[in-house]
Amino acid sequence: MSLEVRTLEASDFAGWLRATRLGFHRPATVGDEEIELRRPYTDLARTQGAFDDGRCVATFRSMPRDLTVPGGAVLPASAITHVTVSATHRRRGVASRMMANELAATAERGEPLAILIAAEYPIYGRFGFGPAAGVTEWHVDTARAGLRPPGDDEDGRVELVDPADVLKSGPELHERVRVQVPGSINRNDRWWELFTGKVRMSADEPWKEPIFAFYRDSSGRVDGLAAYTVADEWHGMYPQAPLEIKNLIAATPAAERALWRYLLSIDWVTTVRTGFRAHDDVMPLLLADRRAARVDNSSDFLWLRFVDVPRSLAARTYAAPGTVVLDVLDPYGYAAGRFRLEVSPGGTATAEAAPSAAPDLTLTAADLAALYLGDESAVRLATIGQVTESRPGTAAQVDALFRTSRKPWAIDGF
Ligand SMILES: CC(C)(COP(=O)(O)OP(=O)(O)OC[C@H]1O[C@@H](n2cnc3c(N)ncnc32)[C@H](O)[C@@H]1OP(=O)(O)O)[C@@H](O)C(=O)NCCC(=O)NCCS
């Protein structure tokens, strides 16, 4: 099979989109509207296709994004998406070729990290990606939850708003929130247009306009946003409406508490599905009966790969001072080597290649990725023999350094 793998020309775009849809098992026909909406947001130089006799059979693209790391710094990350290989061409190394091209391009562009959302767990570990920020989804029985609506005891208030209000005030709120949440990325204008229904990507995707609510503090500042839909379901004369949260972000604890209380105490609503939240979301702690929140799904979500280890390690802050030499294994080479991480008493760090230093802990690039945002523990990985201590106690020391008060959360998929 002679396949041509290359970045796109403008004339390839419609065929590439068609292949993307087929790769995700969706109807192949692409409307002009979808082409027009996607084209300005697709950098062809970062978009690959594989062509068999001129027909696009595999797709791959990346987007520049800012990833928040512990401590609030943001790092440029290559956000990989639209990875598909047509069922007729799978398992012949096509995705591997495109990934190799992408990682080389990521290094060339000087982006220290690549990130993606894995459709299936086994796909990306071989390429040096590790599961770096997981998600949990709860199903809440509102009667058991026993929450009262937010009211006079709050300084701020919850108000229902229009999509136009969300377009106006949502981006600024999200910018404040995402730098507080390691694992999250920036949003572009198109994200907000799709979220509010201002534009629709394709007619075959079901759309129901969400109900939007803001939390405003006592000065009127928008500190929180919730978007949700409610299904009109009844059992005889008893309303049994399930509520589904599409998005809930809060810049302050007061906003977070108030929005949860609001969503979990709405008339007719008997169950609330939370959508993908951080593993350690505070919501269950707010409930009078915490068993009212059942975990529906808990899994890996955001995967991360180091392209520049010293820059990535130095960008985050740490919970304790100390020095550790990490011996990182990476068959692709980008993250391979020994690195000395030195954390000052203030929690800031320097990290540098130290090829002749004695290693304290040996681990794969994927394992370091799992530790990086605070999702995983080195002691857990040592217990299963996944990381190896050369100096006894290093795994616990790494945990003391890398520990974060809150779990990372990738607010958005991409
Ligand atoms: C996932 C996908 C892109 C892989 O493409 P591909 O060209 O078949 O992958 P490759 O041939 O380069 O695979 C390289 C290796 O990964 C393994 N692999 C690839 N996809 C896998 C999967 N879904 N599950 C388990 N292993 C997988 C292959 O078996 C191969 O292993 P080997 O080197 O030991 O033989 C393709 O199967 C696909 O389009 N799936 C449906 C859409 C999807 O899930 N896309 C990913 C979105 S995040």
Short mmCIF file of C-alpha atoms and ligand atoms in Angstrom, two decimals:
data_model
loop_
_atom_site.label_atom_id
_atom_site.label_comp_id
_atom_site.label_asym_id
_atom_site.label_seq_id
_atom_site.Cartn_x
_atom_site.Cartn_y
_atom_site.Cartn_z
CA MET A 1 0.00 0.00 0.00
CA SER A 2 1.49 3.36 -0.95
CA LEU A 3 -0.03 6.01 1.22
CA GLU A 4 0.89 9.63 1.07
CA VAL A 5 0.91 11.25 4.51
CA ARG A 6 1.19 15.05 4.38
CA THR A 7 -0.17 18.35 5.59
CA LEU A 8 -3.22 19.68 3.78
CA GLU A 9 -3.69 22.01 0.83
CA ALA A 10 -6.83 24.14 0.90
CA SER A 11 -8.39 21.94 -1.79
CA ASP A 12 -8.04 18.85 0.47
CA PHE A 13 -10.18 20.27 3.25
CA ALA A 14 -13.65 18.99 2.31
CA GLY A 15 -12.36 15.46 1.67
CA TRP A 16 -10.42 15.58 4.93
CA LEU A 17 -13.55 16.56 6.87
CA ARG A 18 -15.45 13.76 5.18
CA ALA A 19 -12.77 11.28 6.26
CA THR A 20 -12.91 12.65 9.81
CA ARG A 21 -16.63 12.04 9.97
CA LEU A 22 -16.27 8.51 8.62
CA GLY A 23 -13.44 7.85 11.07
CA PHE A 24 -15.80 8.69 13.94
CA HIS A 25 -18.55 6.56 12.35
CA ARG A 26 -20.69 9.55 11.45
CA PRO A 27 -22.48 10.15 8.13
CA ALA A 28 -19.84 11.31 5.66
CA THR A 29 -21.70 14.14 3.98
CA VAL A 30 -20.30 17.51 5.02
CA GLY A 31 -22.44 20.58 4.54
CA ASP A 32 -21.01 23.83 3.18
CA GLU A 33 -21.84 25.48 6.52
CA GLU A 34 -19.60 23.08 8.45
CA ILE A 35 -16.75 23.65 5.98
CA GLU A 36 -17.13 27.41 6.33
CA LEU A 37 -17.29 27.26 10.13
CA ARG A 38 -14.31 24.97 10.55
CA ARG A 39 -11.99 26.33 7.90
CA PRO A 40 -10.94 29.60 9.64
CA TYR A 41 -10.17 27.65 12.82
CA THR A 42 -8.12 24.93 11.09
CA ASP A 43 -4.44 25.65 10.57
CA LEU A 44 -3.63 23.57 7.49
CA ALA A 45 0.07 23.55 8.41
CA ARG A 46 -0.95 21.66 11.60
CA THR A 47 -3.39 19.36 9.83
CA GLN A 48 -2.34 16.04 8.31
CA GLY A 49 -4.12 13.63 6.04
CA ALA A 50 -3.22 10.26 4.60
CA PHE A 51 -4.19 9.86 0.96
CA ASP A 52 -4.72 6.60 -0.87
CA ASP A 53 -4.95 7.20 -4.58
CA GLY A 54 -6.01 10.77 -3.84
CA ARG A 55 -8.73 9.86 -1.34
CA CYS A 56 -8.28 10.99 2.27
CA VAL A 57 -8.36 7.92 4.56
CA ALA A 58 -6.81 9.24 7.77
CA THR A 59 -6.87 12.55 9.62
CA PHE A 60 -4.90 14.28 12.37
CA ARG A 61 -4.64 17.88 13.49
CA SER A 62 -3.37 19.97 16.35
CA MET A 63 -4.22 23.38 17.76
CA PRO A 64 -2.17 25.75 19.90
CA ARG A 65 -3.61 25.92 23.40
CA ASP A 66 -2.49 27.19 26.81
CA LEU A 67 -2.49 24.52 29.48
CA THR A 68 -2.72 25.56 33.13
CA VAL A 69 -0.25 23.77 35.40
CA PRO A 70 -0.15 23.63 39.23
CA GLY A 71 0.64 27.08 40.58
CA GLY A 72 -1.28 28.86 37.82
CA ALA A 73 1.33 29.18 35.07
CA VAL A 74 0.17 28.37 31.56
CA LEU A 75 2.31 26.45 29.08
CA PRO A 76 1.89 26.35 25.30
CA ALA A 77 0.57 22.92 24.43
CA SER A 78 -0.14 21.24 21.14
CA ALA A 79 -3.74 20.02 21.50
CA ILE A 80 -4.14 17.01 19.23
CA THR A 81 -7.59 16.20 17.85
CA HIS A 82 -9.43 14.66 14.88
CA VAL A 83 -7.24 11.54 14.94
CA THR A 84 -8.90 8.98 12.71
CA VAL A 85 -7.85 6.19 10.42
CA SER A 86 -10.51 4.78 8.16
CA ALA A 87 -11.61 1.27 9.14
CA THR A 88 -10.29 0.10 5.76
CA HIS A 89 -6.76 1.27 6.59
CA ARG A 90 -6.42 0.68 10.34
CA ARG A 91 -3.53 -1.14 12.05
CA ARG A 92 -1.03 -0.47 9.30
CA GLY A 93 0.91 2.16 11.20
CA VAL A 94 -0.86 5.21 9.72
CA ALA A 95 -1.73 6.85 13.06
CA SER A 96 1.82 6.14 14.24
CA ARG A 97 3.28 7.94 11.22
CA MET A 98 1.09 10.98 11.77
CA MET A 99 1.93 11.06 15.49
CA ALA A 100 5.66 10.89 14.73
CA ASN A 101 5.25 13.86 12.35
CA GLU A 102 3.23 15.79 14.91
CA LEU A 103 5.71 15.30 17.77
CA ALA A 104 8.58 16.40 15.52
CA ALA A 105 6.57 19.50 14.57
CA THR A 106 5.68 20.17 18.23
CA ALA A 107 9.38 20.14 19.14
CA GLU A 108 10.19 22.37 16.18
CA ARG A 109 7.52 24.91 17.19
CA GLY A 110 8.93 24.96 20.72
CA GLU A 111 5.77 23.74 22.42
CA PRO A 112 6.88 21.84 25.54
CA LEU A 113 3.81 19.60 25.76
CA ALA A 114 1.24 17.77 23.67
CA ILE A 115 -2.22 16.98 25.03
CA LEU A 116 -5.23 15.04 23.80
CA ILE A 117 -8.43 13.38 24.92
CA ALA A 118 -8.12 9.64 24.30
CA ALA A 119 -11.14 7.92 22.76
CA GLU A 120 -9.84 4.59 24.06
CA TYR A 121 -7.35 3.91 26.83
CA PRO A 122 -4.84 1.70 24.91
CA ILE A 123 -4.19 4.05 21.98
CA TYR A 124 -1.69 6.67 23.17
CA GLY A 125 0.52 5.21 25.93
CA ARG A 126 2.85 3.79 23.27
CA PHE A 127 3.47 7.33 22.04
CA GLY A 128 4.61 8.52 25.47
CA PHE A 129 1.30 10.04 26.61
CA GLY A 130 0.13 9.43 30.16
CA PRO A 131 -3.33 9.94 31.70
CA ALA A 132 -2.84 13.32 33.39
CA ALA A 133 -6.28 14.57 34.48
CA GLY A 134 -9.20 12.23 35.02
CA VAL A 135 -12.90 12.95 35.32
CA THR A 136 -15.80 11.74 37.41
CA GLU A 137 -19.48 12.02 36.54
CA TRP A 138 -22.13 11.83 39.24
CA HIS A 139 -25.82 11.06 39.16
CA VAL A 140 -27.54 12.89 42.01
CA ASP A 141 -30.89 11.98 43.57
CA THR A 142 -32.11 15.48 44.43
CA ALA A 143 -34.67 14.35 47.01
CA ARG A 144 -31.95 12.64 49.04
CA ALA A 145 -29.51 15.50 48.43
CA GLY A 146 -31.70 17.69 50.63
CA LEU A 147 -30.43 21.04 49.44
CA ARG A 148 -32.29 24.31 49.75
CA PRO A 149 -32.08 26.83 46.93
CA PRO A 150 -29.55 29.61 47.48
CA GLY A 151 -31.31 32.53 49.11
CA ASP A 152 -31.00 35.20 51.70
CA ASP A 153 -27.96 33.66 53.37
CA GLU A 154 -25.89 34.31 50.23
CA ASP A 155 -24.38 37.69 49.36
CA GLY A 156 -24.71 37.08 45.65
CA ARG A 157 -27.54 35.75 43.50
CA VAL A 158 -28.26 33.26 40.74
CA GLU A 159 -30.02 34.67 37.69
CA LEU A 160 -31.18 33.15 34.43
CA VAL A 161 -29.61 34.81 31.41
CA ASP A 162 -29.77 34.74 27.63
CA PRO A 163 -27.19 33.24 25.26
CA ALA A 164 -26.16 36.80 24.33
CA ASP A 165 -25.27 37.48 27.99
CA VAL A 166 -23.16 34.33 28.01
CA LEU A 167 -21.35 35.42 24.85
CA LYS A 168 -20.67 38.78 26.50
CA SER A 169 -19.58 37.78 30.01
CA GLY A 170 -18.68 34.08 29.71
CA PRO A 171 -15.23 34.45 28.12
CA GLU A 172 -13.92 36.82 30.82
CA LEU A 173 -15.25 34.52 33.55
CA HIS A 174 -13.68 31.47 31.96
CA GLU A 175 -10.33 33.26 31.66
CA ARG A 176 -10.42 33.83 35.44
CA VAL A 177 -11.45 30.26 36.16
CA ARG A 178 -9.13 28.33 33.88
CA VAL A 179 -5.93 29.76 35.35
CA GLN A 180 -7.08 28.45 38.73
CA VAL A 181 -7.61 24.93 37.40
CA PRO A 182 -4.57 22.84 36.41
CA GLY A 183 -5.42 20.68 33.41
CA SER A 184 -7.69 23.22 31.76
CA ILE A 185 -7.12 25.12 28.51
CA ASN A 186 -8.25 28.38 26.91
CA ARG A 187 -11.38 28.62 24.75
CA ASN A 188 -11.72 30.50 21.46
CA ASP A 189 -14.64 32.55 20.13
CA ARG A 190 -15.97 29.62 18.10
CA TRP A 191 -16.23 27.54 21.30
CA TRP A 192 -18.58 30.14 22.78
CA GLU A 193 -20.59 30.47 19.58
CA LEU A 194 -21.18 26.72 19.48
CA PHE A 195 -21.89 26.56 23.20
CA THR A 196 -24.59 29.22 23.00
CA GLY A 197 -26.07 27.99 19.71
CA LYS A 198 -25.07 31.14 17.84
CA VAL A 199 -23.63 28.80 15.23
CA ARG A 200 -24.44 25.14 14.59
CA MET A 201 -21.76 22.91 13.17
CA SER A 202 -23.96 20.46 11.34
CA ALA A 203 -27.65 19.74 10.93
CA ASP A 204 -27.33 16.04 11.87
CA GLU A 205 -26.14 16.84 15.40
CA PRO A 206 -29.02 17.21 17.85
CA TRP A 207 -29.12 20.59 19.57
CA LYS A 208 -31.23 21.71 22.48
CA GLU A 209 -30.65 25.21 23.73
CA PRO A 210 -29.40 24.99 27.30
CA ILE A 211 -30.77 27.12 30.11
CA PHE A 212 -28.02 29.48 31.23
CA ALA A 213 -27.54 30.80 34.76
CA PHE A 214 -25.00 33.26 36.15
CA TYR A 215 -23.95 33.67 39.73
CA ARG A 216 -23.28 37.34 40.46
CA ASP A 217 -21.55 38.49 43.61
CA SER A 218 -22.93 41.39 45.65
CA SER A 219 -21.18 43.89 43.36
CA GLY A 220 -22.82 42.34 40.28
CA ARG A 221 -19.68 40.67 38.97
CA VAL A 222 -20.27 37.39 37.12
CA ASP A 223 -18.44 34.78 39.21
CA GLY A 224 -20.09 31.59 37.97
CA LEU A 225 -21.87 30.08 35.00
CA ALA A 226 -24.09 27.02 34.72
CA ALA A 227 -25.61 25.66 31.52
CA TYR A 228 -28.10 22.82 31.71
CA THR A 229 -31.00 21.10 29.98
CA VAL A 230 -34.05 19.52 31.58
CA ALA A 231 -36.05 16.76 29.90
CA ASP A 232 -39.84 17.04 30.15
CA GLU A 233 -40.51 13.62 31.69
CA TRP A 234 -43.53 12.65 33.78
CA HIS A 235 -44.79 9.48 35.41
CA GLY A 236 -48.55 10.03 35.34
CA MET A 237 -49.04 13.23 37.30
CA TYR A 238 -45.58 13.08 38.91
CA PRO A 239 -42.79 15.10 37.28
CA GLN A 240 -39.55 13.13 37.10
CA ALA A 241 -37.39 15.48 35.14
CA PRO A 242 -33.71 14.63 34.67
CA LEU A 243 -31.42 17.64 34.55
CA GLU A 244 -28.14 17.44 32.65
CA ILE A 245 -25.35 19.89 33.34
CA LYS A 246 -23.57 21.00 30.19
CA ASN A 247 -21.10 23.25 31.93
CA LEU A 248 -20.54 24.63 35.41
CA ILE A 249 -17.61 26.90 36.16
CA ALA A 250 -17.07 29.09 39.18
CA ALA A 251 -14.37 31.61 40.01
CA THR A 252 -15.12 31.72 43.73
CA PRO A 253 -16.24 29.22 46.39
CA ALA A 254 -19.45 31.26 46.95
CA ALA A 255 -20.33 30.93 43.25
CA GLU A 256 -19.60 27.22 43.27
CA ARG A 257 -21.75 26.57 46.33
CA ALA A 258 -24.63 28.68 45.09
CA LEU A 259 -24.73 27.13 41.62
CA TRP A 260 -24.73 23.59 43.03
CA ARG A 261 -27.48 24.49 45.49
CA TYR A 262 -29.49 26.03 42.68
CA LEU A 263 -29.12 23.08 40.30
CA LEU A 264 -29.87 20.47 42.96
CA SER A 265 -33.06 22.10 44.23
CA ILE A 266 -35.13 22.89 41.12
CA ASP A 267 -38.83 21.92 41.08
CA TRP A 268 -39.73 18.87 38.92
CA VAL A 269 -36.08 17.82 38.77
CA THR A 270 -35.53 14.46 40.45
CA THR A 271 -32.08 13.59 39.14
CA VAL A 272 -29.06 15.62 38.10
CA ARG A 273 -26.26 14.33 35.90
CA THR A 274 -23.20 16.40 36.58
CA GLY A 275 -21.21 15.90 33.37
CA PHE A 276 -17.45 15.44 33.59
CA ARG A 277 -16.10 17.00 36.78
CA ALA A 278 -12.78 16.79 38.63
CA HIS A 279 -12.36 13.57 40.61
CA ASP A 280 -12.45 15.63 43.82
CA ASP A 281 -15.31 17.99 42.95
CA VAL A 282 -16.78 19.48 46.13
CA MET A 283 -20.39 18.81 45.11
CA PRO A 284 -20.87 15.58 47.14
CA LEU A 285 -19.63 17.38 50.28
CA LEU A 286 -22.48 19.88 50.02
CA LEU A 287 -25.20 17.24 50.27
CA ALA A 288 -27.07 16.49 53.47
CA ASP A 289 -26.90 12.82 52.43
CA ARG A 290 -23.69 12.30 50.47
CA ARG A 291 -24.91 8.94 49.20
CA ALA A 292 -27.36 10.93 47.08
CA ALA A 293 -24.45 11.39 44.64
CA ARG A 294 -23.60 8.14 42.90
CA VAL A 295 -20.54 7.89 40.67
CA ASP A 296 -21.73 7.09 37.16
CA ASN A 297 -18.37 7.12 35.47
CA SER A 298 -14.82 7.72 36.62
CA SER A 299 -12.01 7.50 34.11
CA ASP A 300 -8.94 9.00 32.54
CA PHE A 301 -9.68 12.00 30.29
CA LEU A 302 -6.82 14.38 29.42
CA TRP A 303 -3.57 12.72 28.31
CA LEU A 304 -0.27 14.60 28.27
CA ARG A 305 3.10 14.08 26.65
CA PHE A 306 6.34 15.89 27.43
CA VAL A 307 8.35 17.27 24.57
CA ASP A 308 10.49 19.54 26.78
CA VAL A 309 10.84 18.06 30.27
CA PRO A 310 12.98 20.75 31.97
CA ARG A 311 10.73 23.60 30.79
CA SER A 312 7.59 21.74 31.84
CA LEU A 313 8.93 20.78 35.27
CA ALA A 314 10.19 24.31 35.97
CA ALA A 315 6.83 25.87 35.04
CA ARG A 316 4.79 24.39 37.87
CA THR A 317 5.10 24.99 41.59
CA TYR A 318 5.68 22.29 44.21
CA ALA A 319 4.35 21.56 47.68
CA ALA A 320 7.69 21.07 49.44
CA PRO A 321 11.36 21.92 48.93
CA GLY A 322 13.83 19.25 47.86
CA THR A 323 15.97 17.83 45.09
CA VAL A 324 15.35 14.73 43.05
CA VAL A 325 17.00 13.26 39.95
CA LEU A 326 14.51 11.66 37.58
CA ASP A 327 15.63 9.16 34.96
CA VAL A 328 12.99 9.41 32.24
CA LEU A 329 12.59 6.68 29.61
CA ASP A 330 11.18 7.67 26.23
CA PRO A 331 11.72 5.62 23.07
CA TYR A 332 10.89 8.71 20.98
CA GLY A 333 13.72 10.60 22.65
CA TYR A 334 11.99 13.92 23.32
CA ALA A 335 11.64 13.37 27.05
CA ALA A 336 14.46 10.89 27.59
CA GLY A 337 17.31 11.60 29.97
CA ARG A 338 18.17 12.43 33.56
CA PHE A 339 16.77 15.62 34.98
CA ARG A 340 17.56 17.28 38.29
CA LEU A 341 14.54 19.00 39.81
CA GLU A 342 15.41 21.43 42.60
CA VAL A 343 12.54 22.97 44.51
CA SER A 344 13.21 26.04 46.65
CA PRO A 345 11.54 26.59 50.05
CA GLY A 346 9.05 28.88 48.26
CA GLY A 347 7.91 26.05 45.98
CA THR A 348 9.39 27.36 42.74
CA ALA A 349 11.71 25.06 40.86
CA THR A 350 14.61 24.79 38.48
CA ALA A 351 14.97 21.75 36.28
CA GLU A 352 17.89 20.84 34.08
CA ALA A 353 19.37 17.92 32.21
CA ALA A 354 21.87 16.11 34.44
CA PRO A 355 23.14 13.23 32.30
CA SER A 356 25.86 12.12 34.69
CA ALA A 357 23.90 12.47 37.97
CA ALA A 358 22.92 9.30 39.85
CA PRO A 359 19.18 8.72 39.34
CA ASP A 360 16.78 8.64 42.31
CA LEU A 361 13.72 7.42 40.42
CA THR A 362 13.40 5.77 37.00
CA LEU A 363 10.10 6.16 35.20
CA THR A 364 8.62 6.43 31.72
CA ALA A 365 7.64 9.75 30.16
CA ALA A 366 4.03 8.56 30.39
CA ASP A 367 4.34 7.96 34.16
CA LEU A 368 5.87 11.40 34.67
CA ALA A 369 2.92 12.83 32.73
CA ALA A 370 0.52 11.06 35.11
CA LEU A 371 2.30 12.68 38.08
CA TYR A 372 2.78 16.12 36.58
CA LEU A 373 -0.58 17.79 37.21
CA GLY A 374 -1.18 15.95 40.50
CA ASP A 375 -3.46 13.19 39.21
CA GLU A 376 -1.34 10.16 40.18
CA SER A 377 0.95 9.16 43.03
CA ALA A 378 4.52 7.89 42.62
CA VAL A 379 4.06 5.57 45.61
CA ARG A 380 1.12 3.93 43.86
CA LEU A 381 3.18 3.50 40.69
CA ALA A 382 6.11 2.10 42.72
CA THR A 383 3.76 -0.38 44.39
CA ILE A 384 2.91 -1.95 41.05
CA GLY A 385 6.56 -1.89 39.95
CA GLN A 386 5.91 0.78 37.35
CA VAL A 387 8.54 3.22 38.67
CA THR A 388 11.82 2.16 40.23
CA GLU A 389 13.50 3.78 43.21
CA SER A 390 17.32 3.83 43.22
CA ARG A 391 17.26 5.78 46.47
CA PRO A 392 14.75 4.26 48.92
CA GLY A 393 11.93 6.66 49.78
CA THR A 394 12.16 8.68 46.56
CA ALA A 395 8.63 7.84 45.44
CA ALA A 396 7.24 9.26 48.70
CA GLN A 397 9.51 12.31 48.34
CA VAL A 398 8.27 12.88 44.77
CA ASP A 399 4.70 12.71 46.09
CA ALA A 400 5.52 15.28 48.79
CA LEU A 401 6.89 17.60 46.09
CA PHE A 402 4.26 17.04 43.40
CA ARG A 403 1.25 16.98 45.75
CA THR A 404 -1.53 19.44 44.91
CA SER A 405 -4.43 20.42 47.17
CA ARG A 406 -6.94 19.80 44.40
CA LYS A 407 -6.98 17.28 41.58
CA PRO A 408 -6.44 18.60 38.05
CA TRP A 409 -9.50 19.03 35.86
CA ALA A 410 -9.71 19.39 32.10
CA ILE A 411 -12.81 21.58 32.02
CA ASP A 412 -13.22 21.09 28.26
CA GLY A 413 -12.75 18.30 25.81
CA PHE A 414 -11.44 19.20 22.37
C1 LIG B 1 -7.22 4.74 16.94
C2 LIG B 1 -6.83 4.80 15.48
C3 LIG B 1 -6.58 6.25 15.08
C4 LIG B 1 -5.52 3.98 15.34
O1 LIG B 1 -5.08 4.10 14.00
P1 LIG B 1 -4.15 2.95 13.34
O2 LIG B 1 -3.59 3.52 12.08
O3 LIG B 1 -4.89 1.67 13.27
O4 LIG B 1 -2.99 2.83 14.41
P2 LIG B 1 -1.53 2.18 14.15
O5 LIG B 1 -1.64 1.15 13.08
O6 LIG B 1 -0.53 3.26 13.96
O7 LIG B 1 -1.34 1.50 15.56
C5 LIG B 1 -0.12 1.47 16.25
C6 LIG B 1 -0.25 0.51 17.39
O8 LIG B 1 -1.29 0.93 18.26
C7 LIG B 1 -2.24 -0.11 18.45
N1 LIG B 1 -3.57 0.48 18.51
C8 LIG B 1 -4.04 1.45 17.70
N2 LIG B 1 -5.30 1.74 18.01
C9 LIG B 1 -5.65 0.95 19.04
C10 LIG B 1 -6.84 0.78 19.78
N3 LIG B 1 -7.94 1.52 19.52
N4 LIG B 1 -6.85 -0.13 20.77
C11 LIG B 1 -5.74 -0.88 21.01
N5 LIG B 1 -4.58 -0.75 20.35
C12 LIG B 1 -4.54 0.15 19.36
C13 LIG B 1 -2.08 -0.99 17.22
O9 LIG B 1 -2.51 -2.29 17.46
C14 LIG B 1 -0.61 -0.91 16.96
O10 LIG B 1 0.04 -1.78 17.85
P3 LIG B 1 1.34 -2.61 17.42
O11 LIG B 1 2.36 -1.56 17.05
O12 LIG B 1 1.68 -3.37 18.65
O13 LIG B 1 0.92 -3.43 16.27
C15 LIG B 1 -7.92 4.18 14.56
O14 LIG B 1 -8.13 2.84 14.91
C16 LIG B 1 -9.25 4.90 14.61
O15 LIG B 1 -9.47 5.79 13.81
N6 LIG B 1 -10.16 4.51 15.54
C17 LIG B 1 -11.49 5.11 15.60
C18 LIG B 1 -11.45 6.59 15.95
C19 LIG B 1 -10.64 6.86 17.18
O16 LIG B 1 -10.78 6.23 18.20
N7 LIG B 1 -9.74 7.86 17.08
C20 LIG B 1 -8.94 8.31 18.18
C21 LIG B 1 -9.56 9.56 18.72
S1 LIG B 1 -8.75 10.08 20.19
#
